[in-house]
Amino acid sequence: MSGGVQIPVRVAAIETVGRDIKRFRLEPRSGEPMPRFSGGSHVVVTMQSGAQTYRNPYSLMGSPDDGSRYEISVLRTGQSRGGSHFMHDTAAVGTALTISHPINLFPIDQRGRKHILIAGGIGITPFMAMAEQLDLLGQPFELHYAMRSAACGAYAESLAARYGRRVHLYQSDQGRRIPLAQLLDHQPLGTHLYVCGPGAMIEWVMSSARGAGWPKESLHFERFLPPPSGTTFEVRLALSNRTVPVGEHESILEAVEAAGIDAPYLCRGGACGQCETAVLSADGELDHMDHYLTPEEKGAGRQIMICVSRLKGRVLELDL
Amino acid sequence: MLISGIKSRPVYGRLALDAYAKRHLIAAEGEGAQAVLDCLAAAPPDALARVTILYASGGSRDRNHLERLSALGADYCHEFPTIPTLLFRLDGVLGTATMGLRLYASGTEGFMGQVIQRVLAHGIDHHSIITEHRGSLARRVQCVHCKGIIENVTTNIATCTHCGVNLLVRDHYSRRLGAFMGVSADAEEAGALPAREDAFP
């Protein structure tokens, strides 16, 4: 498959860890150990619900050195396209799933001399493994974790118990907010900053850090975008010589896969660039939703990331 | 045999102040002073108040660059007798610097390479360093056989000052070492060397 080598797993344990958040322990069906991974990695989980296939990326949050099990956390999203509802409502201990090999688009920059991790809500998950890795390496780090309320802050207590004063918790229902300006000032040269959470929070942290004079190479973020809904259109696939309809709640990638065509992908969230596809023609405006292409590339309209982006028009011709 | 298209060959840009930076640290050598003068000519006083210049005149000693650098009105401008003394001070400044600092380097490749090498050790990505090449194309070369560093190599074939091997100077560059690769040019038949040319005047 184009998403790389797939690993058959089964759900070994499910635990409710916060409001609408469940933790799943996944173990290999073969019994063979799974690859070790680096903090910040994710897997794409393939779920089969009858004839319907869902594929969602989830960060790995367990110990990077433990290949006997992987742990992911799933937030039940309000506007779920099916995947998170399947995991919450249908998946049970024993349910068979398939996962991709771990992929890391959000690695620790090992050259850094200090690491500041900023999490918002469910954005805590990649930092679970990153904090463990930094702790093992003996590298200085601070974790700043913002949540709506204690009930929304899965893992807050266990992180605080484990890492002590390196963990800072902020509950917005108690009026506590990350003191970002103070945090960005006076950090020693060689500090790297990582943020994962809602889009507005990432934007706030990144623009504040640039404003505080941080070079962009020291700033790292991860956000997986669920494919947005939109109007229906058709994709004309020049190499396959096929025309495939794309539904309102379906991405181009999903439509192409449903038609039996094996298109390349890795993250399925507009982050990695693997599904970049050349646009041959479009009779409408490309609706670029990824954060991989540069604004110039988006403006030029010669490429599209088919995992999240769409066409506002009728027919899109792709070199696929 | 200077293989072009080698990806490690450094690319340099032009000095331009990053408007967001809280502090500008400029390391310049020789004709690099001219790039600093060009860059700061139109800088507003509040930007100059945040500029530190570390300068080593090198082969440009008789061109009075220091006088003109001092006249810019930067917060701090200091001349060092040699590149190693400048780098020692640079290390000291970086050791107490904060993330709002932006680094700039201008001069020969060998000088910029050594500045970048120091900065990398402080956890900063080389893309965060703004550079402009001025002056000689002379290269800093590491002999891959004895690991000795040879400064100011201007010819395509150079004799290692440490072990005496005749080296072909390649485009293959190491940021960690701040040096180009020099590899034996007559390993097959001792003394059978390509013509020696002034490749890096």
Short mmCIF file of C-alpha atoms in Angstrom, two decimals:
data_model
loop_
_atom_site.label_atom_id
_atom_site.label_comp_id
_atom_site.label_asym_id
_atom_site.label_seq_id
_atom_site.Cartn_x
_atom_site.Cartn_y
_atom_site.Cartn_z
CA MET A 1 0.00 0.00 0.00
CA SER A 2 1.10 3.55 -0.62
CA GLY A 3 0.95 4.49 3.06
CA GLY A 4 3.94 2.22 3.66
CA VAL A 5 4.19 -1.11 5.48
CA GLN A 6 1.04 -1.82 7.49
CA ILE A 7 0.98 -3.54 10.88
CA PRO A 8 -2.08 -5.61 11.90
CA VAL A 9 -2.95 -4.83 15.53
CA ARG A 10 -5.73 -5.50 17.99
CA VAL A 11 -7.15 -3.27 20.69
CA ALA A 12 -5.78 -4.64 23.96
CA ALA A 13 -7.19 -2.11 26.41
CA ILE A 14 -9.44 0.95 26.43
CA GLU A 15 -9.53 3.53 29.19
CA THR A 16 -11.55 6.73 29.52
CA VAL A 17 -9.03 9.36 30.55
CA GLY A 18 -10.98 12.60 30.24
CA ARG A 19 -14.13 14.12 28.83
CA ASP A 20 -14.60 12.52 25.40
CA ILE A 21 -11.03 11.18 25.47
CA LYS A 22 -10.20 7.50 25.41
CA ARG A 23 -6.81 5.85 25.48
CA PHE A 24 -6.32 2.72 23.39
CA ARG A 25 -3.56 0.21 23.84
CA LEU A 26 -2.73 -1.52 20.56
CA GLU A 27 -0.80 -4.77 20.39
CA PRO A 28 0.54 -6.54 17.29
CA ARG A 29 -1.66 -9.41 16.11
CA SER A 30 1.47 -11.31 15.05
CA GLY A 31 2.99 -11.13 18.51
CA GLU A 32 6.18 -9.82 16.87
CA PRO A 33 7.49 -6.57 18.40
CA MET A 34 6.58 -3.39 16.54
CA PRO A 35 9.26 -0.83 15.59
CA ARG A 36 10.61 1.50 18.20
CA PHE A 37 9.78 5.09 17.42
CA SER A 38 10.96 8.60 18.27
CA GLY A 39 8.93 11.04 20.36
CA GLY A 40 6.50 13.01 18.18
CA SER A 41 5.72 10.09 15.85
CA HIS A 42 2.23 9.21 14.70
CA VAL A 43 0.58 6.24 13.02
CA VAL A 44 -2.29 6.25 10.55
CA VAL A 45 -4.97 3.94 11.96
CA THR A 46 -7.14 2.16 9.41
CA MET A 47 -10.60 1.26 10.74
CA GLN A 48 -13.03 -1.00 8.93
CA SER A 49 -16.68 -0.37 9.70
CA GLY A 50 -18.68 -2.59 7.38
CA ALA A 51 -17.95 -1.40 3.86
CA GLN A 52 -16.70 1.93 5.17
CA THR A 53 -12.96 2.50 5.70
CA TYR A 54 -11.69 5.28 7.94
CA ARG A 55 -8.06 6.36 8.19
CA ASN A 56 -6.97 8.83 10.86
CA PRO A 57 -3.51 9.88 12.11
CA TYR A 58 -2.92 9.60 15.87
CA SER A 59 0.23 10.49 17.82
CA LEU A 60 1.98 7.69 19.67
CA MET A 61 2.11 8.47 23.35
CA GLY A 62 3.65 5.43 25.01
CA SER A 63 7.27 4.70 25.67
CA PRO A 64 9.36 5.08 22.48
CA ASP A 65 11.38 2.02 23.48
CA ASP A 66 8.43 -0.34 24.00
CA GLY A 67 7.65 -2.28 20.80
CA SER A 68 5.19 -4.65 22.49
CA ARG A 69 2.40 -2.06 22.54
CA TYR A 70 1.53 1.34 21.16
CA GLU A 71 -0.76 3.80 22.90
CA ILE A 72 -2.94 6.42 21.24
CA SER A 73 -5.57 8.82 22.56
CA VAL A 74 -8.70 9.60 20.62
CA LEU A 75 -10.83 12.68 21.18
CA ARG A 76 -14.44 12.21 20.16
CA THR A 77 -14.86 15.17 17.86
CA GLY A 78 -18.14 16.99 17.39
CA GLN A 79 -17.85 17.07 13.62
CA SER A 80 -16.41 13.56 13.31
CA ARG A 81 -16.27 12.17 9.81
CA GLY A 82 -16.68 8.74 11.33
CA GLY A 83 -13.24 7.73 12.58
CA SER A 84 -13.31 9.10 16.12
CA HIS A 85 -16.94 7.98 16.58
CA PHE A 86 -15.97 4.48 15.43
CA MET A 87 -13.13 4.38 17.96
CA HIS A 88 -15.39 5.63 20.78
CA ASP A 89 -18.62 3.75 20.02
CA THR A 90 -17.69 0.58 18.14
CA ALA A 91 -14.07 -0.35 18.89
CA ALA A 92 -13.78 -2.77 21.82
CA VAL A 93 -11.05 -4.89 23.35
CA GLY A 94 -10.18 -7.37 20.62
CA THR A 95 -11.18 -5.17 17.67
CA ALA A 96 -8.76 -5.65 14.76
CA LEU A 97 -7.22 -2.50 13.27
CA THR A 98 -4.35 -1.84 10.91
CA ILE A 99 -1.74 0.82 11.54
CA SER A 100 1.03 2.29 9.45
CA HIS A 101 4.65 2.22 10.55
CA PRO A 102 5.37 5.16 12.86
CA ILE A 103 6.10 8.36 10.96
CA ASN A 104 7.68 11.37 12.65
CA LEU A 105 6.88 14.81 11.27
CA PHE A 106 7.36 16.43 14.69
CA PRO A 107 10.71 15.22 15.96
CA ILE A 108 12.78 16.68 18.79
CA ASP A 109 15.63 18.75 17.36
CA GLN A 110 18.47 16.93 19.06
CA ARG A 111 20.79 19.88 18.57
CA GLY A 112 18.67 21.95 20.95
CA ARG A 113 20.05 22.76 24.39
CA LYS A 114 16.63 23.23 25.97
CA HIS A 115 13.13 22.27 24.82
CA ILE A 116 9.83 24.00 25.55
CA LEU A 117 6.75 21.90 24.83
CA ILE A 118 3.40 23.70 24.60
CA ALA A 119 0.22 21.63 24.46
CA GLY A 120 -3.42 22.61 24.10
CA GLY A 121 -6.04 19.98 25.01
CA ILE A 122 -5.66 16.72 23.07
CA GLY A 123 -2.45 18.22 21.58
CA ILE A 124 -0.73 16.75 24.65
CA THR A 125 -0.37 13.31 23.03
CA PRO A 126 2.89 13.70 21.06
CA PHE A 127 4.47 15.35 24.09
CA MET A 128 3.85 12.26 26.24
CA ALA A 129 6.47 10.38 24.23
CA MET A 130 8.67 13.45 23.68
CA ALA A 131 8.86 14.21 27.42
CA GLU A 132 9.81 10.62 28.10
CA GLN A 133 12.52 10.73 25.44
CA LEU A 134 13.93 14.06 26.70
CA ASP A 135 13.87 12.76 30.26
CA LEU A 136 15.79 9.63 29.22
CA LEU A 137 18.34 11.74 27.35
CA GLY A 138 18.72 14.02 30.35
CA GLN A 139 17.88 17.07 28.23
CA PRO A 140 16.31 20.09 29.93
CA PHE A 141 12.66 20.64 29.05
CA GLU A 142 9.50 22.39 30.23
CA LEU A 143 5.99 21.24 29.40
CA HIS A 144 3.26 23.87 29.36
CA TYR A 145 -0.15 22.24 29.10
CA ALA A 146 -3.32 24.31 28.64
CA MET A 147 -6.78 22.76 28.97
CA ARG A 148 -10.34 23.98 29.32
CA SER A 149 -10.92 22.29 32.67
CA ALA A 150 -9.41 19.55 34.79
CA ALA A 151 -11.82 17.08 33.15
CA CYS A 152 -10.45 17.94 29.71
CA GLY A 153 -6.84 17.56 30.77
CA ALA A 154 -6.12 13.91 30.27
CA TYR A 155 -2.78 12.93 31.75
CA ALA A 156 -2.22 16.24 33.57
CA GLU A 157 -1.87 14.59 36.95
CA SER A 158 0.30 11.73 35.81
CA LEU A 159 2.62 14.10 33.93
CA ALA A 160 2.92 16.38 36.95
CA ALA A 161 3.61 13.39 39.20
CA ARG A 162 6.27 12.08 36.86
CA TYR A 163 8.10 15.23 35.82
CA GLY A 164 7.42 17.50 38.80
CA ARG A 165 8.33 21.14 38.37
CA ARG A 166 9.03 20.71 34.67
CA VAL A 167 5.25 20.48 34.11
CA HIS A 168 3.08 23.62 34.16
CA LEU A 169 -0.72 23.26 33.98
CA TYR A 170 -3.20 25.95 32.94
CA GLN A 171 -6.97 25.53 33.25
CA SER A 172 -8.84 28.20 31.36
CA ASP A 173 -12.02 27.68 33.48
CA GLN A 174 -9.92 28.98 36.37
CA GLY A 175 -8.75 31.92 34.27
CA ARG A 176 -5.24 30.55 33.85
CA ARG A 177 -3.49 31.07 30.56
CA ILE A 178 0.01 30.24 29.38
CA PRO A 179 2.18 33.32 30.18
CA LEU A 180 3.59 33.19 26.68
CA ALA A 181 5.31 36.58 26.56
CA GLN A 182 7.31 35.90 29.73
CA LEU A 183 8.01 32.38 28.54
CA LEU A 184 9.46 33.57 25.22
CA ASP A 185 11.66 36.25 26.77
CA HIS A 186 15.05 35.39 28.23
CA GLN A 187 15.19 31.79 27.02
CA PRO A 188 18.82 30.75 26.52
CA LEU A 189 20.18 30.56 22.98
CA GLY A 190 19.63 27.10 21.53
CA THR A 191 16.14 26.66 23.00
CA HIS A 192 13.65 24.92 20.70
CA LEU A 193 9.90 25.35 21.02
CA TYR A 194 7.22 22.82 20.04
CA VAL A 195 3.48 23.42 19.97
CA CYS A 196 0.57 21.08 19.31
CA GLY A 197 -3.08 21.98 19.85
CA PRO A 198 -5.93 23.89 18.23
CA GLY A 199 -5.10 25.93 15.13
CA ALA A 200 -5.67 29.29 16.83
CA MET A 201 -3.29 28.34 19.62
CA ILE A 202 -0.57 27.26 17.19
CA GLU A 203 -0.98 30.53 15.31
CA TRP A 204 -0.78 32.51 18.60
CA VAL A 205 2.38 30.74 19.76
CA MET A 206 4.14 30.87 16.39
CA SER A 207 3.42 34.55 15.73
CA SER A 208 4.29 35.53 19.32
CA ALA A 209 7.58 33.67 19.10
CA ARG A 210 8.51 35.33 15.82
CA GLY A 211 7.54 38.66 17.37
CA ALA A 212 9.85 37.93 20.29
CA GLY A 213 12.70 37.49 17.81
CA TRP A 214 12.91 33.71 17.68
CA PRO A 215 14.19 32.32 14.38
CA LYS A 216 11.64 30.12 12.63
CA GLU A 217 14.09 27.21 12.52
CA SER A 218 13.77 26.90 16.32
CA LEU A 219 9.96 26.73 16.17
CA HIS A 220 8.10 23.47 15.54
CA PHE A 221 4.42 22.66 15.40
CA GLU A 222 2.15 19.81 14.46
CA ARG A 223 -1.46 19.93 13.49
CA PHE A 224 -3.40 17.30 11.66
CA LEU A 225 -6.26 18.79 9.75
CA PRO A 226 -9.31 16.64 9.27
CA PRO A 227 -10.28 16.83 5.60
CA PRO A 228 -12.88 19.60 5.33
CA SER A 229 -16.25 19.11 3.71
CA GLY A 230 -17.23 21.06 0.63
CA THR A 231 -19.20 20.89 -2.57
CA THR A 232 -19.01 17.85 -4.81
CA PHE A 233 -16.79 17.79 -7.90
CA GLU A 234 -15.11 15.29 -10.21
CA VAL A 235 -11.45 14.37 -10.48
CA ARG A 236 -10.19 13.30 -13.86
CA LEU A 237 -7.13 11.06 -13.34
CA ALA A 238 -4.91 11.38 -16.42
CA LEU A 239 -2.54 8.44 -15.72
CA SER A 240 -5.29 6.03 -14.63
CA ASN A 241 -7.63 7.30 -17.34
CA ARG A 242 -10.52 7.37 -14.86
CA THR A 243 -13.00 9.93 -13.62
CA VAL A 244 -13.93 9.74 -9.94
CA PRO A 245 -16.62 11.74 -8.13
CA VAL A 246 -15.64 13.40 -4.84
CA GLY A 247 -18.49 13.64 -2.31
CA GLU A 248 -19.24 16.49 0.07
CA HIS A 249 -17.71 14.79 3.10
CA GLU A 250 -14.96 12.94 1.29
CA SER A 251 -11.38 13.99 0.47
CA ILE A 252 -9.92 13.53 -3.02
CA LEU A 253 -7.58 10.90 -1.55
CA GLU A 254 -10.49 8.96 -0.04
CA ALA A 255 -12.48 9.13 -3.28
CA VAL A 256 -9.51 7.90 -5.29
CA GLU A 257 -8.87 5.06 -2.83
CA ALA A 258 -12.55 4.08 -2.88
CA ALA A 259 -12.19 3.74 -6.67
CA GLY A 260 -9.39 1.23 -6.09
CA ILE A 261 -6.48 3.50 -7.00
CA ASP A 262 -3.40 3.32 -4.77
CA ALA A 263 -2.32 6.95 -4.35
CA PRO A 264 0.66 7.93 -2.19
CA TYR A 265 0.04 9.33 1.31
CA LEU A 266 1.59 9.38 4.75
CA CYS A 267 -0.04 11.72 7.27
CA ARG A 268 -3.49 12.30 5.73
CA GLY A 269 -3.53 15.65 7.53
CA GLY A 270 -1.95 18.20 5.19
CA ALA A 271 1.40 18.12 6.96
CA CYS A 272 3.89 15.79 5.31
CA GLY A 273 3.80 16.47 1.58
CA GLN A 274 3.71 12.84 0.51
CA CYS A 275 0.41 13.10 -1.42
CA GLU A 276 1.48 16.17 -3.43
CA THR A 277 -0.08 15.75 -6.87
CA ALA A 278 0.40 17.79 -10.05
CA VAL A 279 -2.67 19.68 -11.24
CA LEU A 280 -3.14 19.47 -15.01
CA SER A 281 -6.25 21.61 -15.20
CA ALA A 282 -8.99 22.97 -12.99
CA ASP A 283 -12.22 24.69 -13.97
CA GLY A 284 -12.52 26.42 -10.62
CA GLU A 285 -10.52 27.66 -7.66
CA LEU A 286 -8.24 25.26 -5.77
CA ASP A 287 -9.12 25.30 -2.07
CA HIS A 288 -5.71 24.65 -0.47
CA MET A 289 -6.16 23.50 3.14
CA ASP A 290 -2.69 22.04 3.86
CA HIS A 291 0.22 23.68 5.64
CA TYR A 292 2.85 22.02 3.47
CA LEU A 293 2.85 24.09 0.28
CA THR A 294 4.21 27.64 0.50
CA PRO A 295 1.81 30.53 -0.17
CA GLU A 296 3.59 31.04 -3.52
CA GLU A 297 3.07 27.40 -4.50
CA LYS A 298 -0.59 27.60 -3.47
CA GLY A 299 -1.01 30.72 -5.57
CA ALA A 300 0.63 29.09 -8.60
CA GLY A 301 -1.95 26.28 -8.50
CA ARG A 302 0.29 23.64 -10.06
CA GLN A 303 0.20 21.23 -7.09
CA ILE A 304 -2.44 20.06 -4.66
CA MET A 305 -2.29 18.01 -1.45
CA ILE A 306 -5.11 15.59 -2.13
CA CYS A 307 -5.53 14.47 1.51
CA VAL A 308 -7.17 17.74 2.62
CA SER A 309 -7.51 20.19 -0.29
CA ARG A 310 -10.45 20.47 -2.66
CA LEU A 311 -11.75 22.19 -5.77
CA LYS A 312 -14.40 24.88 -5.81
CA GLY A 313 -15.59 23.96 -9.25
CA ARG A 314 -16.72 20.99 -11.33
CA VAL A 315 -13.71 19.15 -12.77
CA LEU A 316 -10.13 18.85 -11.54
CA GLU A 317 -7.63 17.04 -13.74
CA LEU A 318 -4.73 15.42 -11.88
CA ASP A 319 -1.50 13.71 -12.95
CA LEU A 320 -2.47 10.54 -11.11
CA MET B 1 37.23 17.24 -10.92
CA LEU B 2 35.70 20.02 -8.81
CA ILE B 3 32.37 18.22 -8.87
CA SER B 4 29.63 20.78 -9.20
CA GLY B 5 26.12 20.21 -7.94
CA ILE B 6 27.36 18.91 -4.60
CA LYS B 7 24.57 19.71 -2.18
CA SER B 8 26.85 20.44 0.75
CA ARG B 9 28.42 23.41 -1.09
CA PRO B 10 27.27 26.36 1.07
CA VAL B 11 25.09 29.08 -0.40
CA TYR B 12 25.34 32.60 0.96
CA GLY B 13 22.84 35.44 0.77
CA ARG B 14 22.90 39.12 1.64
CA LEU B 15 22.99 40.73 5.05
CA ALA B 16 19.63 42.22 6.03
CA LEU B 17 18.46 42.92 9.57
CA ASP B 18 15.65 40.70 10.85
CA ALA B 19 13.09 43.26 12.01
CA TYR B 20 11.85 40.93 14.77
CA ALA B 21 15.23 40.37 16.42
CA LYS B 22 15.79 41.81 19.89
CA ARG B 23 19.56 41.80 19.40
CA HIS B 24 21.73 41.71 16.27
CA LEU B 25 25.16 40.09 16.61
CA ILE B 26 27.33 40.70 13.56
CA ALA B 27 30.64 38.89 13.07
CA ALA B 28 32.67 40.27 10.16
CA GLU B 29 36.11 39.76 8.73
CA GLY B 30 38.14 41.70 6.15
CA GLU B 31 35.96 42.86 3.26
CA GLY B 32 32.89 41.61 5.14
CA ALA B 33 32.96 45.08 6.72
CA GLN B 34 31.66 46.43 3.43
CA ALA B 35 28.60 44.18 3.62
CA VAL B 36 27.97 45.39 7.18
CA LEU B 37 28.26 49.02 6.05
CA ASP B 38 25.84 48.40 3.16
CA CYS B 39 23.36 46.60 5.44
CA LEU B 40 23.41 49.18 8.23
CA ALA B 41 23.57 52.31 6.04
CA ALA B 42 19.81 52.76 6.13
CA ALA B 43 19.18 51.19 9.54
CA PRO B 44 17.12 53.34 11.95
CA PRO B 45 18.80 54.43 15.22
CA ASP B 46 16.63 52.14 17.35
CA ALA B 47 17.88 49.16 15.34
CA LEU B 48 21.51 50.31 15.60
CA ALA B 49 21.06 50.54 19.36
CA ARG B 50 20.61 46.75 19.34
CA VAL B 51 23.63 45.96 17.12
CA THR B 52 26.89 44.37 18.30
CA ILE B 53 29.74 44.20 15.77
CA LEU B 54 32.74 41.91 16.22
CA TYR B 55 35.35 42.61 13.53
CA ALA B 56 38.70 41.16 12.49
CA SER B 57 40.32 43.15 9.71
CA GLY B 58 42.49 40.31 8.37
CA GLY B 59 44.00 41.21 5.01
CA SER B 60 41.98 44.47 4.83
CA ARG B 61 43.87 46.16 7.68
CA ASP B 62 45.01 49.15 5.58
CA ARG B 63 41.53 49.94 4.24
CA ASN B 64 40.18 51.73 7.34
CA HIS B 65 37.01 49.65 7.50
CA LEU B 66 37.08 49.79 11.32
CA GLU B 67 36.88 53.56 11.32
CA ARG B 68 33.74 53.47 9.19
CA LEU B 69 32.20 50.61 11.18
CA SER B 70 32.79 52.56 14.40
CA ALA B 71 31.13 55.63 12.88
CA LEU B 72 27.85 53.70 12.24
CA GLY B 73 26.66 54.30 15.78
CA ALA B 74 26.14 50.65 16.73
CA ASP B 75 25.68 49.81 20.40
CA TYR B 76 29.03 48.02 20.47
CA CYS B 77 31.82 47.69 17.89
CA HIS B 78 35.08 45.99 18.69
CA GLU B 79 38.08 44.96 16.62
CA PHE B 80 39.98 41.74 17.25
CA PRO B 81 43.57 41.13 16.14
CA THR B 82 42.84 37.69 14.65
CA ILE B 83 39.96 35.36 13.74
CA PRO B 84 40.63 33.00 16.70
CA THR B 85 40.41 35.89 19.19
CA LEU B 86 37.14 37.03 17.58
CA LEU B 87 35.73 33.49 17.77
CA PHE B 88 36.66 33.25 21.45
CA ARG B 89 34.65 36.40 22.21
CA LEU B 90 31.81 35.15 19.98
CA ASP B 91 31.59 31.99 22.08
CA GLY B 92 31.42 34.07 25.23
CA VAL B 93 28.62 36.27 23.86
CA LEU B 94 26.64 33.24 22.64
CA GLY B 95 26.99 31.56 26.03
CA THR B 96 24.86 34.24 27.69
CA ALA B 97 22.63 35.15 24.72
CA THR B 98 18.86 34.63 24.57
CA MET B 99 16.55 33.45 21.77
CA GLY B 100 15.80 36.97 20.53
CA LEU B 101 19.36 37.22 19.21
CA ARG B 102 19.95 37.03 15.45
CA LEU B 103 23.35 36.21 14.08
CA TYR B 104 25.00 37.62 10.97
CA ALA B 105 28.36 36.73 9.41
CA SER B 106 30.25 38.23 6.51
CA GLY B 107 33.75 37.79 5.10
CA THR B 108 35.62 34.91 3.51
CA GLU B 109 34.08 31.45 3.40
CA GLY B 110 36.62 30.13 5.89
CA PHE B 111 35.65 32.82 8.38
CA MET B 112 31.89 32.35 7.97
CA GLY B 113 32.36 28.58 8.21
CA GLN B 114 34.08 28.93 11.56
CA VAL B 115 31.38 31.32 12.85
CA ILE B 116 28.64 28.89 11.78
CA GLN B 117 30.54 26.00 13.36
CA ARG B 118 30.55 27.84 16.72
CA VAL B 119 26.89 28.80 16.47
CA LEU B 120 25.78 25.22 15.69
CA ALA B 121 27.37 24.12 18.96
CA HIS B 122 24.93 26.46 20.73
CA GLY B 123 21.89 24.64 19.32
CA ILE B 124 21.07 27.09 16.52
CA ASP B 125 20.24 25.89 13.00
CA HIS B 126 22.57 27.19 10.29
CA HIS B 127 19.56 28.54 8.36
CA SER B 128 19.01 30.98 11.23
CA ILE B 129 22.37 32.63 10.49
CA ILE B 130 22.31 35.38 7.88
CA THR B 131 25.47 35.39 5.77
CA GLU B 132 27.08 37.31 2.92
CA HIS B 133 30.30 36.32 1.20
CA ARG B 134 32.83 39.09 0.65
CA GLY B 135 36.52 39.01 -0.17
CA SER B 136 38.68 36.11 -1.24
CA LEU B 137 37.30 32.75 -2.38
CA ALA B 138 40.12 31.08 -0.41
CA ARG B 139 39.01 27.86 1.24
CA ARG B 140 39.50 26.22 4.60
CA VAL B 141 40.31 22.60 3.81
CA GLN B 142 40.49 19.45 5.88
CA CYS B 143 42.94 16.78 4.73
CA VAL B 144 40.83 13.60 4.95
CA HIS B 145 43.98 11.52 5.47
CA CYS B 146 45.55 13.18 8.53
CA LYS B 147 42.50 15.35 9.49
CA GLY B 148 44.67 18.48 9.61
CA ILE B 149 43.02 21.81 8.72
CA ILE B 150 44.71 24.00 6.11
CA GLU B 151 43.70 27.67 6.01
CA ASN B 152 43.45 30.00 2.99
CA VAL B 153 43.80 27.47 0.17
CA THR B 154 43.52 29.25 -3.19
CA THR B 155 44.52 26.45 -5.57
CA ASN B 156 42.69 23.35 -6.82
CA ILE B 157 45.65 21.19 -5.78
CA ALA B 158 47.17 21.90 -2.37
CA THR B 159 49.88 20.20 -0.37
CA CYS B 160 48.76 19.31 3.14
CA THR B 161 50.78 21.43 5.57
CA HIS B 162 50.45 18.65 8.16
CA CYS B 163 51.24 15.37 6.36
CA GLY B 164 52.50 16.50 2.95
CA VAL B 165 49.94 14.64 0.82
CA ASN B 166 48.95 16.40 -2.43
CA LEU B 167 45.25 17.16 -2.09
CA LEU B 168 42.48 17.77 -4.57
CA VAL B 169 40.19 20.42 -3.06
CA ARG B 170 36.57 19.40 -3.57
CA ASP B 171 33.22 21.23 -3.29
CA HIS B 172 32.23 18.67 -0.66
CA TYR B 173 31.78 20.73 2.53
CA SER B 174 31.36 19.92 6.21
CA ARG B 175 29.46 22.42 8.37
CA ARG B 176 30.55 20.55 11.48
CA LEU B 177 34.21 21.08 10.57
CA GLY B 178 33.69 24.37 8.75
CA ALA B 179 35.93 23.07 5.96
CA PHE B 180 36.01 21.66 2.44
CA MET B 181 37.28 18.15 1.78
CA GLY B 182 40.82 17.65 0.50
CA VAL B 183 41.55 14.18 -0.84
CA SER B 184 44.78 12.69 -2.23
CA ALA B 185 45.15 13.78 -5.86
CA ASP B 186 47.89 11.32 -6.84
CA ALA B 187 47.01 8.14 -4.98
CA GLU B 188 47.17 6.02 -8.15
CA GLU B 189 50.59 7.24 -9.28
CA ALA B 190 52.67 9.41 -6.96
CA GLY B 191 53.46 12.77 -8.52
CA ALA B 192 50.95 12.43 -11.41
CA LEU B 193 49.01 15.58 -10.62
CA PRO B 194 46.53 17.68 -12.58
CA ALA B 195 47.76 21.19 -13.35
CA ARG B 196 47.77 23.47 -10.30
CA GLU B 197 45.42 26.41 -10.90
CA ASP B 198 44.35 29.43 -8.89
CA ALA B 199 40.80 28.10 -8.49
CA PHE B 200 39.87 30.18 -5.40
CA PRO B 201 41.57 33.58 -5.73
#
